[in-house]
GROMACS .gro file of N, CA, C and O in nm:
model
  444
    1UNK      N    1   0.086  -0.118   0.000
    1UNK     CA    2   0.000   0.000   0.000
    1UNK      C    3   0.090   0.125   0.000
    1UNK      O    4   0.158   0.154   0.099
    2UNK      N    5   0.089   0.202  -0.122
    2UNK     CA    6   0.123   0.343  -0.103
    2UNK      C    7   0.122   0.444   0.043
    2UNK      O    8   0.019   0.457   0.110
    3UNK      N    9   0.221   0.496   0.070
    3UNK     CA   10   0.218   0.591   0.196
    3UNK      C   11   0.106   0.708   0.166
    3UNK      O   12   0.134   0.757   0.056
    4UNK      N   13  -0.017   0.775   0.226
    4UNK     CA   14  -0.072   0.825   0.185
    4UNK      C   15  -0.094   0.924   0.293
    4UNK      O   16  -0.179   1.012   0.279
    5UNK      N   17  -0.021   0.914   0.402
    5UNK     CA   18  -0.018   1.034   0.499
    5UNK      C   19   0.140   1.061   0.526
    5UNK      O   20   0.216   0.977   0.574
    6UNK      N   21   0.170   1.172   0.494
    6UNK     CA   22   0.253   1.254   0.512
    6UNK      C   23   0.372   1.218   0.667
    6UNK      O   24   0.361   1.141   0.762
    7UNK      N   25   0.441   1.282   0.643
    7UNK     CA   26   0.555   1.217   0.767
    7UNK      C   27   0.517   1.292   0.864
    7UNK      O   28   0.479   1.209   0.947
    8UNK      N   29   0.501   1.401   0.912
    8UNK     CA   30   0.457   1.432   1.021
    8UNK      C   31   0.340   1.350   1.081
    8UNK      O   32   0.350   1.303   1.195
    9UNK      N   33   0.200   1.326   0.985
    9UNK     CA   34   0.106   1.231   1.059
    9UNK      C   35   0.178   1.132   1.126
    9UNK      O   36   0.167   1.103   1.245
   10UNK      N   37   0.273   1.067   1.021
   10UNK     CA   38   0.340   0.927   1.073
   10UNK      C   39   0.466   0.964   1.235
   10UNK      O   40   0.541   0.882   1.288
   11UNK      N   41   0.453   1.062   1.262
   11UNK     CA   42   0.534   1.062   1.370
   11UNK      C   43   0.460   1.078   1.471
   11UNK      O   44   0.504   1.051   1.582
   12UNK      N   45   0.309   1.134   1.447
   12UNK     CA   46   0.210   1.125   1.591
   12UNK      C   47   0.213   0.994   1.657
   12UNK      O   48   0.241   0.889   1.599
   13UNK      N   49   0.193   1.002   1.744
   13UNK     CA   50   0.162   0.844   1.817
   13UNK      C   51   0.090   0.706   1.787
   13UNK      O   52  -0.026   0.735   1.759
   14UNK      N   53   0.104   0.593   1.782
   14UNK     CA   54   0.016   0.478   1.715
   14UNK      C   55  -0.089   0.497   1.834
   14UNK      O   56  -0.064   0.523   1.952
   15UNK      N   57  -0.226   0.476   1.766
   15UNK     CA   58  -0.354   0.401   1.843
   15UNK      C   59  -0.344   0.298   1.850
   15UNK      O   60  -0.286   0.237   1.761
   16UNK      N   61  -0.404   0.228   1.971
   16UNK     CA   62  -0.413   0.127   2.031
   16UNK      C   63  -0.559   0.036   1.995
   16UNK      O   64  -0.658   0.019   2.065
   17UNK      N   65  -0.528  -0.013   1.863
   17UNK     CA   66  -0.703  -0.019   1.821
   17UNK      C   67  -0.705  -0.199   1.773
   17UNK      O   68  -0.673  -0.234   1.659
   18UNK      N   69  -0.748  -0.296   1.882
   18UNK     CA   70  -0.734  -0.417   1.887
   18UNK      C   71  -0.836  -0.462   1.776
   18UNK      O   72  -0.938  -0.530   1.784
   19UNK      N   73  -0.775  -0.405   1.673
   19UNK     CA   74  -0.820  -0.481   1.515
   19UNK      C   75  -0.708  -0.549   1.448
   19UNK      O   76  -0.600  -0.510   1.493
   20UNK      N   77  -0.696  -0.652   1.340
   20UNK     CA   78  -0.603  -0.688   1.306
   20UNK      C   79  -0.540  -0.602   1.151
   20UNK      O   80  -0.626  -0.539   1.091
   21UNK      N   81  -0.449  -0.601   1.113
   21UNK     CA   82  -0.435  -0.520   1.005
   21UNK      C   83  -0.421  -0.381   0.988
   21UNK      O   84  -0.387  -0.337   0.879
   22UNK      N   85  -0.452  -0.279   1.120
   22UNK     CA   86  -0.496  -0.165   1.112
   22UNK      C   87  -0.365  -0.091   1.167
   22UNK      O   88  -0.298  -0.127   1.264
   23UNK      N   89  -0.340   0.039   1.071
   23UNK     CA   90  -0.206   0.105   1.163
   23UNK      C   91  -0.314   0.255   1.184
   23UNK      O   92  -0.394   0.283   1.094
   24UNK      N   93  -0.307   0.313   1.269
   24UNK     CA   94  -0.356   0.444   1.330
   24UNK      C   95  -0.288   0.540   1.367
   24UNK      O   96  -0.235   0.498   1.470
   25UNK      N   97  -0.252   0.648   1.350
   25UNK     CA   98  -0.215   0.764   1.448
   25UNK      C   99  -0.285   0.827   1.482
   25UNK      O  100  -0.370   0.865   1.402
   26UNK      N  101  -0.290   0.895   1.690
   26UNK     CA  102  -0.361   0.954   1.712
   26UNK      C  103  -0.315   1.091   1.741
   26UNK      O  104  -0.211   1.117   1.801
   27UNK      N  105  -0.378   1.154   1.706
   27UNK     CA  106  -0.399   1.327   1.763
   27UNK      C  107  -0.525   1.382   1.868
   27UNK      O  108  -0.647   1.395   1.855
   28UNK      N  109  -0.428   1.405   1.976
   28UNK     CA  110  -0.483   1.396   2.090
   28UNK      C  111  -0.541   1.546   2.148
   28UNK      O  112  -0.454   1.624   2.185
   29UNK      N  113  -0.668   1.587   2.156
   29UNK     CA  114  -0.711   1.704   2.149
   29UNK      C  115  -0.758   1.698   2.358
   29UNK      O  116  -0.745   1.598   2.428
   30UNK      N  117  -0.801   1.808   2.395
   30UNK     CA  118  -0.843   1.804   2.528
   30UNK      C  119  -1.012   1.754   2.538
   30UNK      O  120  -1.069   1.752   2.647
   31UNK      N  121  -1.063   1.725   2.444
   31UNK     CA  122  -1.170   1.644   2.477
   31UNK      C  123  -1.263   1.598   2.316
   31UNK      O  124  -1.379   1.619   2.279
   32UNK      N  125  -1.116   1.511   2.237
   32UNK     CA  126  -1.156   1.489   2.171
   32UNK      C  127  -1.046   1.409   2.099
   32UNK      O  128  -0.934   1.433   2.145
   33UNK      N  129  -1.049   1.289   1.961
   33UNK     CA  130  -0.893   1.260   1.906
   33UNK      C  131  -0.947   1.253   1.809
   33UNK      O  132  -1.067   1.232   1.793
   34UNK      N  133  -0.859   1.271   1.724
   34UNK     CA  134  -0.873   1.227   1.563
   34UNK      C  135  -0.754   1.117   1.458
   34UNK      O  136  -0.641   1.134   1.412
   35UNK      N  137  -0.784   1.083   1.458
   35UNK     CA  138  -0.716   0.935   1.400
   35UNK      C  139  -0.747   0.924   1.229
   35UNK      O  140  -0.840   0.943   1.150
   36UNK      N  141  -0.601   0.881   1.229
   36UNK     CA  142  -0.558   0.873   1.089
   36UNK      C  143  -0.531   0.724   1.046
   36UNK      O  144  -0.437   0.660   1.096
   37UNK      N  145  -0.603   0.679   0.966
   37UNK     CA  146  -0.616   0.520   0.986
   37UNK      C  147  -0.617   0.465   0.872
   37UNK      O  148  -0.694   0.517   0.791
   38UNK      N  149  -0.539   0.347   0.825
   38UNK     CA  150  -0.534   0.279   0.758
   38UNK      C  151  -0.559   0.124   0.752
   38UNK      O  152  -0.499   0.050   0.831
   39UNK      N  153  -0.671   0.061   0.633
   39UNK     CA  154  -0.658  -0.120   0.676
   39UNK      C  155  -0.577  -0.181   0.598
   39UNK      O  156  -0.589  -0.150   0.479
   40UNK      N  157  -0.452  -0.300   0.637
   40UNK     CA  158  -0.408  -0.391   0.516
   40UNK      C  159  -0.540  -0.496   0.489
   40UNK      O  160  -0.584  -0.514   0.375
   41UNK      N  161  -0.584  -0.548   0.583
   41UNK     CA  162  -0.689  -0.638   0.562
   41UNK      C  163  -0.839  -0.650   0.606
   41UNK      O  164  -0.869  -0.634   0.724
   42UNK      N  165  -0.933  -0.678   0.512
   42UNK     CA  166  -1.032  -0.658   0.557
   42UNK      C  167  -1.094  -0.713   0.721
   42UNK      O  168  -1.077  -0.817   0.784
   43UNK      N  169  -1.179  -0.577   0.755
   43UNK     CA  170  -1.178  -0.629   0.887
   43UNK      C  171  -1.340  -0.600   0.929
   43UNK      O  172  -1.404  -0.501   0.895
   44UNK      N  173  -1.381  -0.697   1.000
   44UNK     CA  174  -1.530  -0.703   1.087
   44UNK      C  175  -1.525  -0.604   1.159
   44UNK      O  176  -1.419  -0.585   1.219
   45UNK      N  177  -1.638  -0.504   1.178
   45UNK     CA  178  -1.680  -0.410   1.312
   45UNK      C  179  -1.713  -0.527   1.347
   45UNK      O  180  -1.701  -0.620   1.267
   46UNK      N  181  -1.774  -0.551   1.507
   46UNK     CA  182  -1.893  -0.580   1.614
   46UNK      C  183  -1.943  -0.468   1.633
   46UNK      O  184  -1.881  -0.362   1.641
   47UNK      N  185  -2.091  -0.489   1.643
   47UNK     CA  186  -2.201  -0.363   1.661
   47UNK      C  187  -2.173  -0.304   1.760
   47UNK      O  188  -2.185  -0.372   1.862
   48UNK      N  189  -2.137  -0.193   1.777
   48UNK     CA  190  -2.109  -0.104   1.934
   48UNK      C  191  -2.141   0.037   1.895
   48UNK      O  192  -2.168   0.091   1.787
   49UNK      N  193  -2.128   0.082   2.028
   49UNK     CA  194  -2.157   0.269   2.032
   49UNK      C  195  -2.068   0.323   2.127
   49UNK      O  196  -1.998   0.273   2.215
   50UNK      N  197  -2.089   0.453   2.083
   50UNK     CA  198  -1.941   0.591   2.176
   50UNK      C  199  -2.018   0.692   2.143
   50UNK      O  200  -2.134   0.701   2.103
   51UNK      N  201  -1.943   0.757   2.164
   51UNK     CA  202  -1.967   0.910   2.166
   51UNK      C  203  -1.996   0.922   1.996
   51UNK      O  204  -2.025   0.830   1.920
   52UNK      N  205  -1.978   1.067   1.964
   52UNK     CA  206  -1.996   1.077   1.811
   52UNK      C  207  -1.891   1.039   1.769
   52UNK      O  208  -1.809   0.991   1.847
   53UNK      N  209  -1.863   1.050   1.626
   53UNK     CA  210  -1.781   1.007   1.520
   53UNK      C  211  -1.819   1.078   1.391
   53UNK      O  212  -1.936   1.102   1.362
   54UNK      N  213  -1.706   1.115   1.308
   54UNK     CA  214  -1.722   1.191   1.212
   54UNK      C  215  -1.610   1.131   1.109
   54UNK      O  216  -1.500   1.105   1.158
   55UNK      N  217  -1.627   1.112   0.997
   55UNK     CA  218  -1.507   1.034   0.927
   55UNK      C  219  -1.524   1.067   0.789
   55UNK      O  220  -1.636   1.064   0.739
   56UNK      N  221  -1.400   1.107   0.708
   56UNK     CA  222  -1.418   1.114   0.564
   56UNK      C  223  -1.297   1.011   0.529
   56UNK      O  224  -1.202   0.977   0.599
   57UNK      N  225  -1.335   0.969   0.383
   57UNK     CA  226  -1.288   0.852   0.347
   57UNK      C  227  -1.189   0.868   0.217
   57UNK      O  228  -1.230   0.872   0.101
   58UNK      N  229  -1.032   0.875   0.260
   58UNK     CA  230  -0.940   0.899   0.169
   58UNK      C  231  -0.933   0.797   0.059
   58UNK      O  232  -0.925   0.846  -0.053
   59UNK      N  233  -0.935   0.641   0.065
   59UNK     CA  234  -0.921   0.568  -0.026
   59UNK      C  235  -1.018   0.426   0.013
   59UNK      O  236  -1.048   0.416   0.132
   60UNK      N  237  -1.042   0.375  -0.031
   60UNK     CA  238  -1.083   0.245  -0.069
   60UNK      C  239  -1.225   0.254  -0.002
   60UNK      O  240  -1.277   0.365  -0.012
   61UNK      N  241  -1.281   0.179   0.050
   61UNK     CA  242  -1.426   0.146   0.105
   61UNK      C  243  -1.466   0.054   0.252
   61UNK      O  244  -1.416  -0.058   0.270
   62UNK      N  245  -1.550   0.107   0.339
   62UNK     CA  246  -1.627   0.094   0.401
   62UNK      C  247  -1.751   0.044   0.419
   62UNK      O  248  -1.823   0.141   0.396
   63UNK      N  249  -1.825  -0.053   0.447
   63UNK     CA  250  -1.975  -0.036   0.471
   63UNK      C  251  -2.038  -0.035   0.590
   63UNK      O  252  -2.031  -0.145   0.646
   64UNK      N  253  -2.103   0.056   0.656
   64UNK     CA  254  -2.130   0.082   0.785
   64UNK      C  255  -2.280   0.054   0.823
   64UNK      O  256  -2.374   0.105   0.762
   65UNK      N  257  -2.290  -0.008   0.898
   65UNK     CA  258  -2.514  -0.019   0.948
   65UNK      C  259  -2.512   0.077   1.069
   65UNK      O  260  -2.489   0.036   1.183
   66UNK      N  261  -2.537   0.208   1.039
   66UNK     CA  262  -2.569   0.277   1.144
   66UNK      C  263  -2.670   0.309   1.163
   66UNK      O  264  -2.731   0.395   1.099
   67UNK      N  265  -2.730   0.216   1.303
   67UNK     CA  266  -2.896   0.234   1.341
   67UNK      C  267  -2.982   0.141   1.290
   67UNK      O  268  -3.089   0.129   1.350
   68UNK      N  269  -2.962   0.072   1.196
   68UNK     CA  270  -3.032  -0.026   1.115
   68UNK      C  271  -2.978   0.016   0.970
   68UNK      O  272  -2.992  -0.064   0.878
   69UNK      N  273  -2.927   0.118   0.951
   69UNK     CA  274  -2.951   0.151   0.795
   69UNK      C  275  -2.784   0.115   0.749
   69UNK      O  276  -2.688   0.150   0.818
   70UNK      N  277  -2.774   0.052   0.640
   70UNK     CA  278  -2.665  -0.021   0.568
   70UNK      C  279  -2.596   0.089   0.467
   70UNK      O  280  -2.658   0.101   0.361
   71UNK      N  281  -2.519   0.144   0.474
   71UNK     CA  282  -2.470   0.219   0.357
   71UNK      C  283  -2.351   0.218   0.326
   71UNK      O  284  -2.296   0.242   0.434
   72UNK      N  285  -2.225   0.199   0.205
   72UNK     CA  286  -2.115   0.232   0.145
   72UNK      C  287  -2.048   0.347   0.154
   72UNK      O  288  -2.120   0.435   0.108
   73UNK      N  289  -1.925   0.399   0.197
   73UNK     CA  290  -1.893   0.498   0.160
   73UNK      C  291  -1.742   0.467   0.125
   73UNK      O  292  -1.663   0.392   0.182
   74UNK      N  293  -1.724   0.556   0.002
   74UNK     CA  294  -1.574   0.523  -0.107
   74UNK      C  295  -1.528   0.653  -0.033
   74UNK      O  296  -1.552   0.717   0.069
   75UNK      N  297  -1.440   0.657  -0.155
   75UNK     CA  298  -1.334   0.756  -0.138
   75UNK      C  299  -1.400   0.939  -0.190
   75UNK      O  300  -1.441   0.983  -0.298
   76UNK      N  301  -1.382   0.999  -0.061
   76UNK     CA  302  -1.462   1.147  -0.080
   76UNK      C  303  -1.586   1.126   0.010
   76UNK      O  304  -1.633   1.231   0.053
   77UNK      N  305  -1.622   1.057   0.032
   77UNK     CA  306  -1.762   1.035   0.106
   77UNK      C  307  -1.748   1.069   0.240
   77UNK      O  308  -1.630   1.043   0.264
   78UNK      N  309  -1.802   1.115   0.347
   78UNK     CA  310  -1.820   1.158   0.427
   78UNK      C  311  -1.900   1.070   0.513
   78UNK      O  312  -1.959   0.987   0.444
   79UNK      N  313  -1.926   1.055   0.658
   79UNK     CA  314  -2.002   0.976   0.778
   79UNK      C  315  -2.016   1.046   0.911
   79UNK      O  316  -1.931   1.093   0.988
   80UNK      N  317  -2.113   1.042   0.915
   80UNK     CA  318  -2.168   1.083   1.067
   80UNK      C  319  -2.228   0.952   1.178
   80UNK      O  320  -2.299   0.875   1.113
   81UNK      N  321  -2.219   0.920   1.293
   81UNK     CA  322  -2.248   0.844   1.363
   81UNK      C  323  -2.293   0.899   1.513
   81UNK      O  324  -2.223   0.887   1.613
   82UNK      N  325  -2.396   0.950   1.511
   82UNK     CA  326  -2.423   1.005   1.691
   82UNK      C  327  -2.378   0.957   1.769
   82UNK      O  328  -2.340   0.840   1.759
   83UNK      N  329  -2.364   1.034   1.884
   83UNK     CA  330  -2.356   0.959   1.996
   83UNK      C  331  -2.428   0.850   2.053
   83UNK      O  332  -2.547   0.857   2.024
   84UNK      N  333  -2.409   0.784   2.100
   84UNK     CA  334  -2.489   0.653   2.150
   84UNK      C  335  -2.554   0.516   2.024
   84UNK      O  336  -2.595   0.400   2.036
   85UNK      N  337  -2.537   0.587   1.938
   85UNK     CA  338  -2.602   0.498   1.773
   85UNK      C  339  -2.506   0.341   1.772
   85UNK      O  340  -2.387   0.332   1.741
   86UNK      N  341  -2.575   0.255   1.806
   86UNK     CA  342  -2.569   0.119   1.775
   86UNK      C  343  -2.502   0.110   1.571
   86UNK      O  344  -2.561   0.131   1.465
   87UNK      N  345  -2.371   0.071   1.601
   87UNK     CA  346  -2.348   0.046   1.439
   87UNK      C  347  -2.238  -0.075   1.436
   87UNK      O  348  -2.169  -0.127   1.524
   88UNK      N  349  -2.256  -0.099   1.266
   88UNK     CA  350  -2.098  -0.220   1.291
   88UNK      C  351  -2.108  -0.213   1.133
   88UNK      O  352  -2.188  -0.134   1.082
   89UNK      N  353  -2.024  -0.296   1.054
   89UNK     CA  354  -1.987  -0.294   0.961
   89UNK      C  355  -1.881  -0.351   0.896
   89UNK      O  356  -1.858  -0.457   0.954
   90UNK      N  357  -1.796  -0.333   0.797
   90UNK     CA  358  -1.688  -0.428   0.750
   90UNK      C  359  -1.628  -0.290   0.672
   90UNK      O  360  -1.699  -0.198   0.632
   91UNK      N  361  -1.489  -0.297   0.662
   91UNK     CA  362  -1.363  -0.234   0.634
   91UNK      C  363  -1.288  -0.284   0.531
   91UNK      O  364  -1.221  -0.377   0.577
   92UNK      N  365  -1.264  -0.266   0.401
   92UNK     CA  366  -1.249  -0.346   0.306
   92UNK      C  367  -1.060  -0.333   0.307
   92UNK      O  368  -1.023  -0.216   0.308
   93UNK      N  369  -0.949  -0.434   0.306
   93UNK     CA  370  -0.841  -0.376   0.300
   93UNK      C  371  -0.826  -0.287   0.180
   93UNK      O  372  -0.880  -0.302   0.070
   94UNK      N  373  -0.725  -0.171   0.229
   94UNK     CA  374  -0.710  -0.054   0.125
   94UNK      C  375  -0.806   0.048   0.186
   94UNK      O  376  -0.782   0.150   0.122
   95UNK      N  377  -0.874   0.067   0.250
   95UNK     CA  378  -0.924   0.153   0.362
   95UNK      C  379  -0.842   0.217   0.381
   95UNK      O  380  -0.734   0.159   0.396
   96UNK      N  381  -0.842   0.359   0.390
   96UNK     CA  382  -0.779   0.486   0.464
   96UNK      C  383  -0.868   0.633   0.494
   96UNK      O  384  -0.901   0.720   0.413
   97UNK      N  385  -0.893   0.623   0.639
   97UNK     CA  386  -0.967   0.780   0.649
   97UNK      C  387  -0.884   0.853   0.753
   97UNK      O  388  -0.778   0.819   0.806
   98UNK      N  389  -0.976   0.985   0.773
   98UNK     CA  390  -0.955   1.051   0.885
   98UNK      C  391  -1.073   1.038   0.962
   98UNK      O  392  -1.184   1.036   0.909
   99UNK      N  393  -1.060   1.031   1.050
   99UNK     CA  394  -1.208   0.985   1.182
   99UNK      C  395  -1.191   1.074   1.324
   99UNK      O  396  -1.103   1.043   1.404
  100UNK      N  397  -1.273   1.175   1.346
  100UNK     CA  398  -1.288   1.257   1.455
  100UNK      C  399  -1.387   1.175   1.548
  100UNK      O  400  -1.480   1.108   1.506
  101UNK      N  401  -1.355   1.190   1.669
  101UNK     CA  402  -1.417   1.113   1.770
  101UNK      C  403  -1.433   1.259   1.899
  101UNK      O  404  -1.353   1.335   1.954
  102UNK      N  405  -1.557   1.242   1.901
  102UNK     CA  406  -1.608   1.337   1.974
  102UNK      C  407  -1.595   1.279   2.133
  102UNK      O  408  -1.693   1.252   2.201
  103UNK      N  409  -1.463   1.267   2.177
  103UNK     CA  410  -1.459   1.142   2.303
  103UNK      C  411  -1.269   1.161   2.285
  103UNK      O  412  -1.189   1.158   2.191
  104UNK      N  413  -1.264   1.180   2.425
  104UNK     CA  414  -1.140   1.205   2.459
  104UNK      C  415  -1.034   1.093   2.495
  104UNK      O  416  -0.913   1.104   2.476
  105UNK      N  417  -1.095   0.993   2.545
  105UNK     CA  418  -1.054   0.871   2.555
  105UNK      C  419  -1.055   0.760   2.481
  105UNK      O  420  -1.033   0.647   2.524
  106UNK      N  421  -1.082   0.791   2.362
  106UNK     CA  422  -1.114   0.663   2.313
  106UNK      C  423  -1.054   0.531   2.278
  106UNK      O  424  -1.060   0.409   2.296
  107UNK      N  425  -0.974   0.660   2.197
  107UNK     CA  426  -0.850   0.527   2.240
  107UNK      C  427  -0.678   0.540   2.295
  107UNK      O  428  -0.616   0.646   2.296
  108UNK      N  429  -0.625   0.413   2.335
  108UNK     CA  430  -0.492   0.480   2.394
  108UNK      C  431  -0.363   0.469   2.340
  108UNK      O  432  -0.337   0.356   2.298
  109UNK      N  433  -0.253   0.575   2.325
  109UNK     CA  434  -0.114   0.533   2.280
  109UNK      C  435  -0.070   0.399   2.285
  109UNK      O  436  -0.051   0.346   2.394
  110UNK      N  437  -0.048   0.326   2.158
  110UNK     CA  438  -0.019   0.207   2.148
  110UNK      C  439   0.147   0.209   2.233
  110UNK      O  440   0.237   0.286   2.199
  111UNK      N  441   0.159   0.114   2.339
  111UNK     CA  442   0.301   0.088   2.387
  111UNK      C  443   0.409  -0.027   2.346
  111UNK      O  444   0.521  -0.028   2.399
   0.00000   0.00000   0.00000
């Protein structure tokens, strides 16, 4: 897979995100992170909820069920997920977004 974030992203810190395949950096705000994420291999959500989430989609594809409703999003597409919204979905490898998480903790510096 082509490098598609810049070297500074790549020097922020890894997320700690117990998926297989997935490299992350996080940027750590005072009540909020945003993560820069990439999949080598396709990967299962399990249905869960958090805080909000906001995500646009640099390369490859996604399909997300948020709330009941099933939808695709490629590359340019945009996602919203409320707070508390029951969702899950599948991550196709070649996946790369940016994802704002309205939640300060979400996830932690990989050690």
């Amino acid at each position: 897979m082509k490098e598609i974030f810049p070297d500074p992203i790549q020097k922020l810190p890894e997320a700690d995100i117990p998926l297989d395949g997935i490299k992350a950096y996080l940027s750590q705000g005072k009540d909020h992170q945003i993560l820069f994420m990439k999949f080598e291999k396709d990967v299962e959500l399990p249905e869960h909820s958090h805080q909000s989430q906001w995500g646009i989609v640099l390369e490859g594809k996604i399909e997300l069920v948020i709330d009941g409703e099933s939808n695709i999003f490629e590359k340019g597409d945009r996602y919203f997920i409320p707070a508390g919204v029951k969702h899950h979905g599948k991550i196709f490898a070649g996946y790369t977004d940016i994802t704002y998480f309205h939640q300060k903790d979400r996830y932690k510096v990989k050690k």
